[in-house]
PDB file of C-alpha atoms in Angstrom:
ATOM      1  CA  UNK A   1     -35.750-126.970  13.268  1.00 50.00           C
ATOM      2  CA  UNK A   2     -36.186-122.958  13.527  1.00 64.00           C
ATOM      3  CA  UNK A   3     -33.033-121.445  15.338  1.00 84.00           C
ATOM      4  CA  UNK A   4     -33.702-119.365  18.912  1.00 90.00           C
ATOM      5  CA  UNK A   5     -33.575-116.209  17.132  1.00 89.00           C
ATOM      6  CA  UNK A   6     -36.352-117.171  14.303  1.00 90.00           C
ATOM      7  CA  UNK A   7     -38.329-118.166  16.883  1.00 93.00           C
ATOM      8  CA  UNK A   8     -38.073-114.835  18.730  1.00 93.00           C
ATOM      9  CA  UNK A   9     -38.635-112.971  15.348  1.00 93.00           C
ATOM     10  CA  UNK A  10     -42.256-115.445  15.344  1.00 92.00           C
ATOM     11  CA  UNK A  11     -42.821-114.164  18.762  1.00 93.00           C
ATOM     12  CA  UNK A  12     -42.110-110.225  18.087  1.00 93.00           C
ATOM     13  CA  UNK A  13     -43.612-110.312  14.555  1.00 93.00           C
ATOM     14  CA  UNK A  14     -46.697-112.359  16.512  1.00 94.00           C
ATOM     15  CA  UNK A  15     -46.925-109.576  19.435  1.00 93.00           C
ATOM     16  CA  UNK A  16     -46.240-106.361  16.892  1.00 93.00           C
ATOM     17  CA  UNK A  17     -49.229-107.070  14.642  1.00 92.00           C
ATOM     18  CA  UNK A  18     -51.174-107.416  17.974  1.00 94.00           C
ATOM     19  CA  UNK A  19     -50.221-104.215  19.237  1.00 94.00           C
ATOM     20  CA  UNK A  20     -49.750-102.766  16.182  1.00 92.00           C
ATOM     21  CA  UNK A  21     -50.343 -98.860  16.130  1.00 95.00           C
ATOM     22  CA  UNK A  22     -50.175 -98.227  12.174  1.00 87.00           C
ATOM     23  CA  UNK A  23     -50.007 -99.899   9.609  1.00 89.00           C
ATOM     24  CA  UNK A  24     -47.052 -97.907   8.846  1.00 96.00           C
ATOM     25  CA  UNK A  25     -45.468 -97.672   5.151  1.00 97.00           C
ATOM     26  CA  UNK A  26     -41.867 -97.904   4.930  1.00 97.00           C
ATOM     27  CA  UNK A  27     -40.816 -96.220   1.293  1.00 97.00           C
ATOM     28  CA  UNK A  28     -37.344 -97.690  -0.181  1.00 95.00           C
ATOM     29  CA  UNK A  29     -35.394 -95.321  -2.005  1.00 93.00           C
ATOM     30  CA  UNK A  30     -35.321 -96.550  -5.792  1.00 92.00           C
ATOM     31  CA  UNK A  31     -31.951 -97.576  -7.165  1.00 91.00           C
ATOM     32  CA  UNK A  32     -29.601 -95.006  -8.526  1.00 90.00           C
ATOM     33  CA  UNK A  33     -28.099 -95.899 -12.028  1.00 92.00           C
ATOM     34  CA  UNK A  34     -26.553 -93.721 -14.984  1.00 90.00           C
ATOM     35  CA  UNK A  35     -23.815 -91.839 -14.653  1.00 92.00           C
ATOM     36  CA  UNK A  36     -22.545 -89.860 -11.769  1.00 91.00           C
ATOM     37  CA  UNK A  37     -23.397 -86.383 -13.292  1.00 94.00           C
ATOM     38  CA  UNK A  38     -26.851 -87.510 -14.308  1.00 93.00           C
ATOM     39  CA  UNK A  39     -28.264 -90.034 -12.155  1.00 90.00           C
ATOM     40  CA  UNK A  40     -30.840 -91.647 -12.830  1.00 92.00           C
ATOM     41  CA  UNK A  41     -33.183 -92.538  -9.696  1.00 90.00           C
ATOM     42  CA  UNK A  42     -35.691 -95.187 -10.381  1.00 93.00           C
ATOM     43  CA  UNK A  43     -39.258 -95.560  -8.716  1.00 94.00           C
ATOM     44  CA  UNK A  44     -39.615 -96.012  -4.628  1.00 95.00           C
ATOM     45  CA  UNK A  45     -40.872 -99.165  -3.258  1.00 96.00           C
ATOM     46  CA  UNK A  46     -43.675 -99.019  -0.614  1.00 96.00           C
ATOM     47  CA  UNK A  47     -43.652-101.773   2.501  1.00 97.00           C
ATOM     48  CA  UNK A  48     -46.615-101.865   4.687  1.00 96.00           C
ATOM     49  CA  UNK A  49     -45.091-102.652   8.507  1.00 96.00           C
ATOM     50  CA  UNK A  50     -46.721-103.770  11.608  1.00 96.00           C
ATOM     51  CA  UNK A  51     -45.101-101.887  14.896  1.00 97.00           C
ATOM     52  CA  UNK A  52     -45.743 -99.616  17.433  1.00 97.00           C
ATOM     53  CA  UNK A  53     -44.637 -95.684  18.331  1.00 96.00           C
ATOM     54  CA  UNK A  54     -43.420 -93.786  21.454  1.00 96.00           C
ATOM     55  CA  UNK A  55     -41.272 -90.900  22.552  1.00 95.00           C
ATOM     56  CA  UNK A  56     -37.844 -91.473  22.512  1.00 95.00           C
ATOM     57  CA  UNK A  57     -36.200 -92.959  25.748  1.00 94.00           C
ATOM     58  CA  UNK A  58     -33.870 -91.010  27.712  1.00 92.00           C
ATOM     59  CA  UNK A  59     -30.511 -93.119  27.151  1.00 92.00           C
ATOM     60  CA  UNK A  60     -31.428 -92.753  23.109  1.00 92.00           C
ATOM     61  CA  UNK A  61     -31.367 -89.013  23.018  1.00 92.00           C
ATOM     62  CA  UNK A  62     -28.115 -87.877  21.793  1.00 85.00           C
ATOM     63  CA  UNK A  63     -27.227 -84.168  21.452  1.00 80.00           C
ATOM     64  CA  UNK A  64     -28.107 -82.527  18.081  1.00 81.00           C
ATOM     65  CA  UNK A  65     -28.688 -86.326  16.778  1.00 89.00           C
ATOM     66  CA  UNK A  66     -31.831 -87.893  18.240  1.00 92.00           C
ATOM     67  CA  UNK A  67     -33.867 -85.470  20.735  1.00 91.00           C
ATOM     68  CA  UNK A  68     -36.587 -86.021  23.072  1.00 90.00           C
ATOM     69  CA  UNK A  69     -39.490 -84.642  20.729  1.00 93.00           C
ATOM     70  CA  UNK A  70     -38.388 -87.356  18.145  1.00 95.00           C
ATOM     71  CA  UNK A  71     -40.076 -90.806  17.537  1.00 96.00           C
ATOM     72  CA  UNK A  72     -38.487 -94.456  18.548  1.00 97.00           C
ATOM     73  CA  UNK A  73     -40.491 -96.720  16.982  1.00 97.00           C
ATOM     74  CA  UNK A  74     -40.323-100.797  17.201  1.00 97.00           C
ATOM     75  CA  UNK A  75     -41.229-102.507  13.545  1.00 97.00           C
ATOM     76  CA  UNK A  76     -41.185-106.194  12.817  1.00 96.00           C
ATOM     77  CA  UNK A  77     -39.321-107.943  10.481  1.00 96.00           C
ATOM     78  CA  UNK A  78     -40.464-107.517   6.535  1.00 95.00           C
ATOM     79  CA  UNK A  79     -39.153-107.986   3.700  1.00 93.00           C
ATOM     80  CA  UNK A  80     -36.323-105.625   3.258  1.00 95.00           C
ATOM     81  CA  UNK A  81     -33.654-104.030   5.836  1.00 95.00           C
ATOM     82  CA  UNK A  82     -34.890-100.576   6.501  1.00 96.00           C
ATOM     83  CA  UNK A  83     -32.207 -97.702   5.868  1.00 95.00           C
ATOM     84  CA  UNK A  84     -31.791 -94.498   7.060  1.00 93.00           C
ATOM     85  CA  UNK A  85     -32.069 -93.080   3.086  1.00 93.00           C
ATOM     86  CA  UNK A  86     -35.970 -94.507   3.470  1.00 95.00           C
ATOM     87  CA  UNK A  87     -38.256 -92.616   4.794  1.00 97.00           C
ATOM     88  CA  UNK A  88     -41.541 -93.542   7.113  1.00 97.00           C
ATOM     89  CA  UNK A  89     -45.447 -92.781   6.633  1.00 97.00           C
ATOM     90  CA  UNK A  90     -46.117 -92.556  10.425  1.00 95.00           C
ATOM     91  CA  UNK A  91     -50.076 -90.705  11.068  1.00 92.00           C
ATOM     92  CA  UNK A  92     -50.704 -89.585   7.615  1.00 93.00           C
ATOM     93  CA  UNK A  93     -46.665 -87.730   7.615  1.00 95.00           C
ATOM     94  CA  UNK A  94     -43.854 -88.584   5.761  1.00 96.00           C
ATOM     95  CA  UNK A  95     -40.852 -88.383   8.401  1.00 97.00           C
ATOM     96  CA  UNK A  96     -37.286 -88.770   7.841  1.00 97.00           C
ATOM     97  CA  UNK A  97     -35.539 -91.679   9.782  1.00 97.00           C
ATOM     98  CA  UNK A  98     -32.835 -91.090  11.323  1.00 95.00           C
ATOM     99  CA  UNK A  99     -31.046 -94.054  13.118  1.00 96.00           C
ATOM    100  CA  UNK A 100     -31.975 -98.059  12.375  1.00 97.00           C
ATOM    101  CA  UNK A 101     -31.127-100.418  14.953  1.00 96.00           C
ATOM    102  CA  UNK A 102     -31.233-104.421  14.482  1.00 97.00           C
ATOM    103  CA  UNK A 103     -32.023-106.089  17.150  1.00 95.00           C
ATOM    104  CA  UNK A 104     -30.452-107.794  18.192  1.00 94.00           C
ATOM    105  CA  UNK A 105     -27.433-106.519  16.549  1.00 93.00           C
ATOM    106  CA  UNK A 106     -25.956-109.373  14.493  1.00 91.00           C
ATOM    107  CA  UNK A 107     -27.355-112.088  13.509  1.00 89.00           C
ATOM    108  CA  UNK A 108     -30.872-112.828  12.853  1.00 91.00           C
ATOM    109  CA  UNK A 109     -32.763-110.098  13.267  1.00 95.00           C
ATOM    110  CA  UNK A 110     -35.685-110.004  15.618  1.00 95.00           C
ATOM    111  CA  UNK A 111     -36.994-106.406  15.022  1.00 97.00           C
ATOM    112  CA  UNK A 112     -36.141-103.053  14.396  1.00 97.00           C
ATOM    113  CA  UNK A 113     -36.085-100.102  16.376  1.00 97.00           C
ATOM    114  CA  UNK A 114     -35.704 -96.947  14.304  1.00 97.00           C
ATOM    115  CA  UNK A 115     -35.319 -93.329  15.564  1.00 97.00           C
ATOM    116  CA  UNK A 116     -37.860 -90.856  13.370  1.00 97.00           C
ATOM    117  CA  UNK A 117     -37.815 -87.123  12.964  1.00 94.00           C
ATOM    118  CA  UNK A 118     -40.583 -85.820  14.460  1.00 88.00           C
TER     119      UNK A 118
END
């Protein structure tokens, strides 16, 4: 029987693809190997995402961290845990991510919530 929380995750991931506002594509850094003064940096890994965008809400912003003109955006749960080394493909730009929040914030996640330099 599927625990509370992966049943939430159904309902998000559900409710995320209907509203969806990309696709979005999440790029994962590539692994870093070799040694320390000549790293190696293998190939990025690209993650298509269902979620939706917005401007940032007001007990988010944080000064010189997350502003008002940056992007909070709600993905469901894929296949890896995003990072704030990844970047996002959000209307045709690559954009920098800045903060990743689970939610909930242990556990089994339910979504994410990542803040995005606009």
């Amino acid at each position: 029987m599927a625990s509370v929380y992966e049943r939430m995750q159904a309902t998000a991931t559900r409710l995320l693809d209907k509203y969806d506002q990309g696709p979005f594509t999440y790029y994962e850094p590539g692994t870093v190997s070799g040694p320390e003064y000549d790293p190696v940096i293998g190939p990025e890994t690209e993650h298509t995402v269902s979620g939706t965008a917005s401007g940032v809400e007001e007990k988010y912003i944080k000064d010189g961290y997350i502003s008002g003109s940056d992007i909070q955006m709600t993905l469901k749960v894929f296949s890896v845990s995003p990072s704030n080394s990844g970047e996002i493909l959000v209307n045709g730009v690559r954009r920098q991510i800045i903060e990743v929040q689970q939610i909930p914030a242990a556990g089994t996640p339910v979504a994410w919530r990542l803040f995005v330099r606009s």
